[in-house]
Amino acid sequence: LKQLRRGLGKTRRNFLNQLKATVGKGPLNEEAVMEIEALLLQADVGIEATDYIVETLQAKMREEALPLESAIAYLKEIVREILERPFQEKNTPITFAPEQDKLNIWLITGVNGAGKTTTIGKLAHLGQKSDYTCLIAAADTFRAAAVEQVKAWGDRANTEVVANPGKNTDPAAVVYDAISKAQSKGTELLLVDTAGRLQNKKNLMEELGKIRKVIDKKAPDANIESLLVIDASLGQNGLRQAEAFTEVARLSGVVLTKLDGSSKGGVALAISKQLNLPIRFIGAGEGIEDLRPFSSYEFAEALLS
Ligand code: GDP
């Protein structure tokens, strides 16, 4: 919680200090609510989630007077509700809990620079620490440096990396090899790094489609997750990228990276509300330990206290 609090420090300070200055001792009035609306938009909460928060606050205000403390407590409740809804709708477990004694395949997608490779290293480390047997497939065969980068993370996380050293390698072939290896070793968590070229949506779709086909054929019983890595510091721009991916990648959740030092942490709410995707993990640093399963409670606390 401390780390998350530090990570969200900028977002919180901007938001909370101004909120306190505006509301004073309260109770909350219409003018203060308008100020809250502006603050939420500034924190990249996005229009849909902001409207929802404002309307819910106004409804509560009509029922009872809200002094500052109660207003903040109620805001936390609304924030948690927004963040939790996609989990409920998709029936997603809140903790890091791939099924044991079974092959779980996690496709990690996202535009270059979002933090995909780093996230794979962190996830492998988390998996190993949680007593899962892990394997990484370096299926971002497009970028020359990508395979080397994944291998370096594999070393750090003590996790084997399946890669094809040949040129112009087909990503689907790497995934096929990796599944073969996973099946023979009894691997529980296979993390698949994929290429992040959004410039060419058709290519991306074809590539992800091929990878899916290989998985469906070779590992029909595996649990499949498709996680999109989003850079929180991009705020609403990251959300637009995400929308493009939701069209091609059959996503099951999001990893939100670079929450440390970002003043746009509110984008977590926009992602939950607009994309209806559960935020499964958050990255708050460049180190191997700097990834946590998402907790709506922790997030609301870190943002608003
Ligand atoms: P990829 O191109 O999507 O694979 O992105 P990388 O994993 O190579 O990460 C791009 C840059 O972002 C690197 O310099 C990482 O160290 C950095 N990065 C990744 N995740 C985080 C994070 O949670 N916090 C911070 N501060 N930096 C991160």
mmCIF file of C-alpha atoms and ligand atoms in Angstrom:
data_model
loop_
_atom_site.group_PDB
_atom_site.id
_atom_site.type_symbol
_atom_site.label_atom_id
_atom_site.label_comp_id
_atom_site.label_asym_id
_atom_site.label_seq_id
_atom_site.Cartn_x
_atom_site.Cartn_y
_atom_site.Cartn_z
ATOM 1 C CA LEU A 1 0.000 0.000 0.000
ATOM 2 C CA LYS A 2 2.879 2.339 0.814
ATOM 3 C CA GLN A 3 4.415 1.847 -2.596
ATOM 4 C CA LEU A 4 1.101 2.450 -4.313
ATOM 5 C CA ARG A 5 0.534 5.525 -2.179
ATOM 6 C CA ARG A 6 3.914 6.843 -3.246
ATOM 7 C CA GLY A 7 3.178 5.906 -6.826
ATOM 8 C CA LEU A 8 -0.092 7.734 -6.834
ATOM 9 C CA GLY A 9 1.404 10.598 -4.862
ATOM 10 C CA LYS A 10 1.199 13.163 -7.622
ATOM 11 C CA THR A 11 -2.347 12.250 -8.585
ATOM 12 C CA ARG A 12 -3.404 12.266 -4.956
ATOM 13 C CA ARG A 13 -1.729 15.535 -4.023
ATOM 14 C CA ASN A 14 -3.188 17.353 -7.019
ATOM 15 C CA PHE A 15 -6.621 16.003 -6.311
ATOM 16 C CA LEU A 16 -6.905 15.873 -2.558
ATOM 17 C CA ASN A 17 -5.275 19.185 -1.714
ATOM 18 C CA GLN A 18 -7.503 21.073 -4.085
ATOM 19 C CA LEU A 19 -10.529 19.146 -2.932
ATOM 20 C CA LYS A 20 -9.828 20.067 0.676
ATOM 21 C CA ALA A 21 -9.229 23.699 -0.243
ATOM 22 C CA THR A 22 -12.484 23.861 -2.168
ATOM 23 C CA VAL A 23 -14.751 22.039 0.239
ATOM 24 C CA GLY A 24 -13.254 23.520 3.385
ATOM 25 C CA LYS A 25 -15.122 22.038 6.298
ATOM 26 C CA GLY A 26 -18.107 21.616 4.060
ATOM 27 C CA PRO A 27 -20.725 20.453 3.719
ATOM 28 C CA LEU A 28 -20.319 19.719 0.054
ATOM 29 C CA ASN A 29 -22.290 22.079 -2.190
ATOM 30 C CA GLU A 30 -22.936 22.367 -5.923
ATOM 31 C CA GLU A 31 -19.993 24.679 -6.416
ATOM 32 C CA ALA A 32 -17.615 22.210 -4.786
ATOM 33 C CA VAL A 33 -19.023 19.392 -6.902
ATOM 34 C CA MET A 34 -18.256 21.375 -10.051
ATOM 35 C CA GLU A 35 -14.706 21.782 -8.764
ATOM 36 C CA ILE A 36 -14.506 18.038 -8.101
ATOM 37 C CA GLU A 37 -15.644 17.412 -11.657
ATOM 38 C CA ALA A 38 -12.793 19.562 -13.000
ATOM 39 C CA LEU A 39 -10.268 17.850 -10.721
ATOM 40 C CA LEU A 40 -11.384 14.400 -11.842
ATOM 41 C CA LEU A 41 -11.032 15.343 -15.481
ATOM 42 C CA GLN A 42 -7.570 16.729 -14.771
ATOM 43 C CA ALA A 43 -6.575 13.413 -13.199
ATOM 44 C CA ASP A 44 -7.572 11.665 -16.454
ATOM 45 C CA VAL A 45 -10.567 9.924 -14.956
ATOM 46 C CA GLY A 46 -12.353 10.500 -18.275
ATOM 47 C CA ILE A 47 -15.794 11.873 -18.998
ATOM 48 C CA GLU A 48 -17.873 8.734 -18.426
ATOM 49 C CA ALA A 49 -16.445 7.881 -15.022
ATOM 50 C CA THR A 50 -16.410 11.545 -14.006
ATOM 51 C CA ASP A 51 -20.088 11.963 -14.905
ATOM 52 C CA TYR A 52 -20.923 8.847 -12.951
ATOM 53 C CA ILE A 53 -19.014 10.007 -9.871
ATOM 54 C CA VAL A 54 -20.542 13.484 -9.987
ATOM 55 C CA GLU A 55 -24.096 12.199 -10.411
ATOM 56 C CA THR A 56 -23.697 9.674 -7.616
ATOM 57 C CA LEU A 57 -22.303 12.371 -5.308
ATOM 58 C CA GLN A 58 -25.154 14.727 -6.150
ATOM 59 C CA ALA A 59 -27.734 12.061 -5.403
ATOM 60 C CA LYS A 60 -26.122 11.427 -2.023
ATOM 61 C CA MET A 61 -25.979 15.176 -1.312
ATOM 62 C CA ARG A 62 -29.710 15.413 -1.789
ATOM 63 C CA GLU A 63 -30.131 12.770 0.914
ATOM 64 C CA GLU A 64 -27.697 14.064 3.489
ATOM 65 C CA ALA A 65 -25.189 16.824 4.189
ATOM 66 C CA LEU A 66 -21.652 15.724 3.374
ATOM 67 C CA PRO A 67 -18.897 17.294 5.413
ATOM 68 C CA LEU A 68 -15.394 16.849 3.960
ATOM 69 C CA GLU A 69 -14.650 13.566 5.740
ATOM 70 C CA SER A 70 -17.907 11.948 4.674
ATOM 71 C CA ALA A 71 -17.510 13.255 1.146
ATOM 72 C CA ILE A 72 -14.070 11.633 0.859
ATOM 73 C CA ALA A 73 -15.297 8.369 2.382
ATOM 74 C CA TYR A 74 -18.171 8.301 -0.080
ATOM 75 C CA LEU A 75 -15.853 9.116 -2.982
ATOM 76 C CA LYS A 76 -13.732 6.108 -2.016
ATOM 77 C CA GLU A 77 -16.817 3.916 -2.136
ATOM 78 C CA ILE A 78 -17.722 5.135 -5.605
ATOM 79 C CA VAL A 79 -14.152 4.663 -6.844
ATOM 80 C CA ARG A 80 -14.105 1.097 -5.536
ATOM 81 C CA GLU A 81 -17.441 0.351 -7.134
ATOM 82 C CA ILE A 82 -16.237 1.553 -10.546
ATOM 83 C CA LEU A 83 -13.027 -0.463 -10.303
ATOM 84 C CA GLU A 84 -14.744 -3.627 -9.116
ATOM 85 C CA ARG A 85 -17.559 -3.773 -11.620
ATOM 86 C CA PRO A 86 -15.541 -5.271 -14.510
ATOM 87 C CA PHE A 87 -14.255 -7.967 -12.131
ATOM 88 C CA GLN A 88 -17.806 -8.879 -11.190
ATOM 89 C CA GLU A 89 -19.105 -8.790 -14.733
ATOM 90 C CA LYS A 90 -16.279 -10.936 -16.049
ATOM 91 C CA ASN A 91 -16.212 -13.099 -12.950
ATOM 92 C CA THR A 92 -12.477 -12.527 -12.628
ATOM 93 C CA PRO A 93 -10.585 -13.498 -9.490
ATOM 94 C CA ILE A 94 -9.079 -10.520 -7.703
ATOM 95 C CA THR A 95 -5.819 -12.101 -6.664
ATOM 96 C CA PHE A 96 -2.974 -13.631 -8.637
ATOM 97 C CA ALA A 97 -4.434 -17.102 -8.996
ATOM 98 C CA PRO A 98 -3.742 -19.054 -12.170
ATOM 99 C CA GLU A 99 -5.176 -22.556 -11.857
ATOM 100 C CA GLN A 100 -2.652 -24.932 -10.359
ATOM 101 C CA ASP A 101 -1.596 -28.196 -12.036
ATOM 102 C CA LYS A 102 -2.901 -26.880 -15.303
ATOM 103 C CA LEU A 103 -1.491 -24.938 -18.219
ATOM 104 C CA ASN A 104 -2.379 -21.247 -18.031
ATOM 105 C CA ILE A 105 -1.394 -19.218 -21.064
ATOM 106 C CA TRP A 106 -1.193 -15.464 -20.677
ATOM 107 C CA LEU A 107 -0.848 -13.418 -23.850
ATOM 108 C CA ILE A 108 0.740 -10.083 -23.087
ATOM 109 C CA THR A 109 -0.114 -7.366 -25.603
ATOM 110 C CA GLY A 110 0.448 -3.642 -25.841
ATOM 111 C CA VAL A 111 2.189 -0.995 -27.905
ATOM 112 C CA ASN A 112 5.965 -0.791 -27.822
ATOM 113 C CA GLY A 113 7.234 1.108 -24.835
ATOM 114 C CA ALA A 114 4.172 0.424 -22.670
ATOM 115 C CA GLY A 115 6.206 -1.891 -20.458
ATOM 116 C CA LYS A 116 5.316 -5.295 -21.908
ATOM 117 C CA THR A 117 8.714 -6.941 -21.556
ATOM 118 C CA THR A 118 9.250 -5.563 -18.085
ATOM 119 C CA THR A 119 5.811 -6.791 -17.066
ATOM 120 C CA ILE A 120 6.577 -10.288 -18.357
ATOM 121 C CA GLY A 121 9.736 -10.371 -16.257
ATOM 122 C CA LYS A 122 7.841 -9.189 -13.199
ATOM 123 C CA LEU A 123 4.996 -11.662 -13.777
ATOM 124 C CA ALA A 124 7.447 -14.555 -14.173
ATOM 125 C CA HIS A 125 9.091 -13.521 -10.929
ATOM 126 C CA LEU A 126 5.733 -13.274 -9.172
ATOM 127 C CA GLY A 127 4.763 -16.672 -10.574
ATOM 128 C CA GLN A 128 7.983 -18.322 -9.413
ATOM 129 C CA LYS A 129 7.608 -16.716 -5.992
ATOM 130 C CA SER A 130 4.065 -18.049 -5.762
ATOM 131 C CA ASP A 131 5.287 -21.586 -6.547
ATOM 132 C CA TYR A 132 4.108 -21.815 -10.121
ATOM 133 C CA THR A 133 6.289 -23.367 -12.772
ATOM 134 C CA CYS A 134 6.747 -20.691 -15.417
ATOM 135 C CA LEU A 135 7.945 -20.383 -18.976
ATOM 136 C CA ILE A 136 8.226 -17.399 -21.311
ATOM 137 C CA ALA A 137 7.641 -17.419 -25.076
ATOM 138 C CA ALA A 138 9.495 -14.662 -26.925
ATOM 139 C CA ALA A 139 6.924 -14.238 -29.673
ATOM 140 C CA ASP A 140 7.693 -10.602 -30.413
ATOM 141 C CA THR A 141 9.866 -11.658 -33.304
ATOM 142 C CA PHE A 142 9.460 -8.368 -35.122
ATOM 143 C CA ARG A 143 11.784 -6.188 -33.079
ATOM 144 C CA ALA A 144 15.383 -7.357 -33.164
ATOM 145 C CA ALA A 145 16.086 -6.291 -29.599
ATOM 146 C CA ALA A 146 12.879 -7.683 -28.137
ATOM 147 C CA VAL A 147 14.054 -11.299 -27.848
ATOM 148 C CA GLU A 148 17.303 -10.282 -26.146
ATOM 149 C CA GLN A 149 15.379 -8.067 -23.758
ATOM 150 C CA VAL A 150 12.972 -10.847 -22.826
ATOM 151 C CA LYS A 151 15.896 -13.212 -22.305
ATOM 152 C CA ALA A 152 17.525 -10.755 -19.924
ATOM 153 C CA TRP A 153 14.284 -10.605 -17.924
ATOM 154 C CA GLY A 154 14.042 -14.401 -18.029
ATOM 155 C CA ASP A 155 17.496 -14.592 -16.435
ATOM 156 C CA ARG A 156 16.530 -12.134 -13.739
ATOM 157 C CA ALA A 157 13.305 -14.006 -13.020
ATOM 158 C CA ASN A 158 14.968 -17.423 -13.169
ATOM 159 C CA THR A 159 12.603 -18.453 -15.935
ATOM 160 C CA GLU A 160 13.385 -20.264 -19.150
ATOM 161 C CA VAL A 161 12.666 -18.382 -22.374
ATOM 162 C CA VAL A 162 11.628 -20.157 -25.563
ATOM 163 C CA ALA A 163 12.810 -18.231 -28.603
ATOM 164 C CA ASN A 164 13.648 -19.016 -32.157
ATOM 165 C CA PRO A 165 16.972 -17.551 -33.149
ATOM 166 C CA GLY A 166 16.190 -17.684 -36.877
ATOM 167 C CA LYS A 167 15.414 -14.554 -38.858
ATOM 168 C CA ASN A 168 11.836 -13.733 -39.920
ATOM 169 C CA THR A 169 10.556 -16.246 -37.433
ATOM 170 C CA ASP A 170 6.846 -16.748 -37.284
ATOM 171 C CA PRO A 171 5.527 -15.756 -33.823
ATOM 172 C CA ALA A 172 2.958 -18.541 -33.994
ATOM 173 C CA ALA A 173 5.790 -21.063 -34.464
ATOM 174 C CA VAL A 174 7.496 -19.777 -31.322
ATOM 175 C CA VAL A 175 4.235 -20.163 -29.421
ATOM 176 C CA TYR A 176 3.864 -23.708 -30.773
ATOM 177 C CA ASP A 177 7.368 -24.586 -29.560
ATOM 178 C CA ALA A 178 6.720 -22.997 -26.199
ATOM 179 C CA ILE A 179 3.470 -24.931 -25.685
ATOM 180 C CA SER A 180 5.247 -28.198 -26.583
ATOM 181 C CA LYS A 181 7.885 -27.434 -24.002
ATOM 182 C CA ALA A 182 5.308 -26.360 -21.421
ATOM 183 C CA GLN A 183 3.361 -29.572 -21.925
ATOM 184 C CA SER A 184 6.419 -31.787 -21.611
ATOM 185 C CA LYS A 185 7.631 -29.952 -18.506
ATOM 186 C CA GLY A 186 4.246 -29.595 -16.850
ATOM 187 C CA THR A 187 4.491 -25.790 -16.866
ATOM 188 C CA GLU A 188 1.629 -24.003 -15.139
ATOM 189 C CA LEU A 189 2.122 -20.450 -16.368
ATOM 190 C CA LEU A 190 3.240 -19.687 -19.907
ATOM 191 C CA LEU A 191 3.775 -15.975 -20.556
ATOM 192 C CA VAL A 192 3.719 -14.981 -24.204
ATOM 193 C CA ASP A 193 5.362 -11.753 -25.347
ATOM 194 C CA THR A 194 3.695 -10.447 -28.505
ATOM 195 C CA ALA A 195 4.575 -7.727 -30.994
ATOM 196 C CA GLY A 196 3.100 -4.295 -30.372
ATOM 197 C CA ARG A 197 2.760 -2.731 -33.757
ATOM 198 C CA LEU A 198 -0.422 -0.772 -33.671
ATOM 199 C CA GLN A 199 0.465 1.150 -36.816
ATOM 200 C CA ASN A 200 -0.797 -1.802 -38.745
ATOM 201 C CA LYS A 201 -3.970 -3.087 -37.196
ATOM 202 C CA LYS A 202 -4.561 -5.691 -39.854
ATOM 203 C CA ASN A 203 -1.143 -7.273 -39.300
ATOM 204 C CA LEU A 204 -1.579 -7.257 -35.584
ATOM 205 C CA MET A 205 -4.963 -8.879 -35.854
ATOM 206 C CA GLU A 206 -3.665 -11.563 -38.177
ATOM 207 C CA GLU A 207 -0.718 -12.268 -35.943
ATOM 208 C CA LEU A 208 -2.753 -12.509 -32.756
ATOM 209 C CA GLY A 209 -5.323 -14.572 -34.635
ATOM 210 C CA LYS A 210 -2.657 -17.041 -35.713
ATOM 211 C CA ILE A 211 -1.300 -17.304 -32.181
ATOM 212 C CA ARG A 212 -4.800 -17.982 -30.881
ATOM 213 C CA LYS A 213 -5.325 -20.672 -33.483
ATOM 214 C CA VAL A 214 -2.122 -22.416 -32.465
ATOM 215 C CA ILE A 215 -3.151 -22.277 -28.817
ATOM 216 C CA ASP A 216 -6.670 -23.569 -29.529
ATOM 217 C CA LYS A 217 -5.274 -26.473 -31.493
ATOM 218 C CA LYS A 218 -2.258 -27.379 -29.425
ATOM 219 C CA ALA A 219 -3.607 -26.607 -25.958
ATOM 220 C CA PRO A 220 -7.418 -26.683 -26.147
ATOM 221 C CA ASP A 221 -7.759 -27.207 -22.393
ATOM 222 C CA ALA A 222 -5.478 -24.384 -21.305
ATOM 223 C CA ASN A 223 -6.802 -21.354 -19.448
ATOM 224 C CA ILE A 224 -6.166 -18.339 -21.614
ATOM 225 C CA GLU A 225 -5.814 -14.758 -20.501
ATOM 226 C CA SER A 226 -5.145 -11.864 -22.812
ATOM 227 C CA LEU A 227 -3.719 -8.934 -20.902
ATOM 228 C CA LEU A 228 -3.176 -5.493 -22.373
ATOM 229 C CA VAL A 229 -0.305 -3.453 -20.941
ATOM 230 C CA ILE A 230 -1.158 0.247 -20.702
ATOM 231 C CA ASP A 231 1.229 3.046 -19.761
ATOM 232 C CA ALA A 232 -0.620 5.109 -17.147
ATOM 233 C CA SER A 233 1.496 8.179 -17.815
ATOM 234 C CA LEU A 234 -0.135 8.513 -21.234
ATOM 235 C CA GLY A 235 -3.500 9.160 -19.611
ATOM 236 C CA GLN A 236 -6.344 9.381 -22.116
ATOM 237 C CA ASN A 237 -4.000 8.673 -25.046
ATOM 238 C CA GLY A 238 -3.270 5.257 -23.583
ATOM 239 C CA LEU A 239 -6.971 4.652 -23.477
ATOM 240 C CA ARG A 240 -7.316 5.329 -27.170
ATOM 241 C CA GLN A 241 -4.575 2.775 -27.882
ATOM 242 C CA ALA A 242 -6.401 0.354 -25.653
ATOM 243 C CA GLU A 243 -9.611 0.806 -27.594
ATOM 244 C CA ALA A 244 -7.790 -0.216 -30.765
ATOM 245 C CA PHE A 245 -6.499 -3.353 -29.051
ATOM 246 C CA THR A 246 -9.879 -4.316 -27.669
ATOM 247 C CA GLU A 247 -11.041 -4.557 -31.269
ATOM 248 C CA VAL A 248 -8.388 -7.109 -32.194
ATOM 249 C CA ALA A 249 -7.202 -8.944 -29.110
ATOM 250 C CA ARG A 250 -10.178 -10.406 -27.165
ATOM 251 C CA LEU A 251 -8.799 -8.938 -23.966
ATOM 252 C CA SER A 252 -9.542 -10.282 -20.528
ATOM 253 C CA GLY A 253 -7.774 -7.626 -18.498
ATOM 254 C CA VAL A 254 -5.259 -4.826 -18.196
ATOM 255 C CA VAL A 255 -1.856 -4.305 -16.608
ATOM 256 C CA LEU A 256 -1.422 -0.639 -15.783
ATOM 257 C CA THR A 257 2.253 0.350 -15.744
ATOM 258 C CA LYS A 258 4.244 3.429 -14.730
ATOM 259 C CA LEU A 259 1.844 4.477 -12.016
ATOM 260 C CA ASP A 260 4.885 5.689 -10.121
ATOM 261 C CA GLY A 261 5.313 9.372 -10.651
ATOM 262 C CA SER A 262 2.327 9.738 -12.939
ATOM 263 C CA SER A 263 -0.245 12.434 -12.312
ATOM 264 C CA LYS A 264 -2.699 10.543 -14.474
ATOM 265 C CA GLY A 265 -3.466 7.646 -12.142
ATOM 266 C CA GLY A 266 -7.144 8.400 -12.567
ATOM 267 C CA VAL A 267 -6.958 6.641 -15.917
ATOM 268 C CA ALA A 268 -7.566 3.410 -13.986
ATOM 269 C CA LEU A 269 -11.143 4.593 -13.526
ATOM 270 C CA ALA A 270 -11.504 5.476 -17.194
ATOM 271 C CA ILE A 271 -10.260 2.014 -18.187
ATOM 272 C CA SER A 272 -12.700 0.282 -15.849
ATOM 273 C CA LYS A 273 -15.666 2.390 -16.848
ATOM 274 C CA GLN A 274 -15.084 2.849 -20.580
ATOM 275 C CA LEU A 275 -13.430 -0.420 -21.538
ATOM 276 C CA ASN A 276 -15.118 -2.529 -18.873
ATOM 277 C CA LEU A 277 -11.845 -4.402 -18.365
ATOM 278 C CA PRO A 278 -10.580 -5.509 -14.963
ATOM 279 C CA ILE A 279 -7.193 -4.032 -14.042
ATOM 280 C CA ARG A 280 -5.347 -7.157 -12.983
ATOM 281 C CA PHE A 281 -1.922 -5.793 -12.061
ATOM 282 C CA ILE A 282 -0.232 -2.485 -11.547
ATOM 283 C CA GLY A 283 3.393 -1.623 -12.221
ATOM 284 C CA ALA A 284 4.920 1.056 -10.059
ATOM 285 C CA GLY A 285 8.621 0.968 -10.849
ATOM 286 C CA GLU A 286 11.252 -0.553 -13.078
ATOM 287 C CA GLY A 287 12.396 -3.276 -10.661
ATOM 288 C CA ILE A 288 11.371 -6.920 -10.688
ATOM 289 C CA GLU A 289 9.376 -6.563 -7.473
ATOM 290 C CA ASP A 290 7.442 -3.520 -8.663
ATOM 291 C CA LEU A 291 4.297 -5.293 -9.781
ATOM 292 C CA ARG A 292 1.257 -6.018 -7.651
ATOM 293 C CA PRO A 293 -2.065 -7.703 -8.161
ATOM 294 C CA PHE A 294 -4.591 -4.901 -8.327
ATOM 295 C CA SER A 295 -6.699 -4.113 -5.301
ATOM 296 C CA SER A 296 -9.572 -1.677 -5.652
ATOM 297 C CA TYR A 297 -9.475 -1.087 -1.911
ATOM 298 C CA GLU A 298 -5.774 -0.211 -1.950
ATOM 299 C CA PHE A 299 -6.217 1.947 -5.007
ATOM 300 C CA ALA A 300 -9.066 3.963 -3.500
ATOM 301 C CA GLU A 301 -7.143 4.375 -0.248
ATOM 302 C CA ALA A 302 -3.930 5.377 -2.013
ATOM 303 C CA LEU A 303 -5.780 7.858 -4.184
ATOM 304 C CA LEU A 304 -7.926 9.475 -1.537
ATOM 305 C CA SER A 305 -6.178 9.389 1.807
HETATM 306 P P1 GDP B 1 7.835 -2.778 -24.148
HETATM 307 O O1 GDP B 1 8.385 -2.103 -25.350
HETATM 308 O O2 GDP B 1 6.355 -2.640 -24.066
HETATM 309 O O3 GDP B 1 8.295 -4.173 -23.977
HETATM 310 O O4 GDP B 1 8.378 -1.923 -22.901
HETATM 311 P P2 GDP B 1 9.555 -2.208 -21.883
HETATM 312 O O5 GDP B 1 9.195 -3.314 -20.978
HETATM 313 O O6 GDP B 1 10.830 -2.325 -22.638
HETATM 314 O O7 GDP B 1 9.539 -0.865 -21.035
HETATM 315 C C1 GDP B 1 9.762 0.414 -21.607
HETATM 316 C C2 GDP B 1 10.365 1.323 -20.529
HETATM 317 O O8 GDP B 1 9.433 1.536 -19.492
HETATM 318 C C3 GDP B 1 11.585 0.727 -19.866
HETATM 319 O O9 GDP B 1 12.544 1.747 -19.665
HETATM 320 C C4 GDP B 1 11.072 0.212 -18.523
HETATM 321 O O10 GDP B 1 12.054 0.216 -17.514
HETATM 322 C C5 GDP B 1 9.985 1.217 -18.227
HETATM 323 N N1 GDP B 1 8.929 0.681 -17.340
HETATM 324 C C6 GDP B 1 8.183 -0.440 -17.490
HETATM 325 N N2 GDP B 1 7.291 -0.573 -16.486
HETATM 326 C C7 GDP B 1 7.475 0.489 -15.663
HETATM 327 C C8 GDP B 1 6.864 0.942 -14.439
HETATM 328 O O11 GDP B 1 5.924 0.351 -13.881
HETATM 329 N N3 GDP B 1 7.351 2.095 -13.903
HETATM 330 C C9 GDP B 1 8.361 2.799 -14.489
HETATM 331 N N4 GDP B 1 8.766 3.931 -13.889
HETATM 332 N N5 GDP B 1 8.936 2.419 -15.620
HETATM 333 C C10 GDP B 1 8.513 1.274 -16.214
#
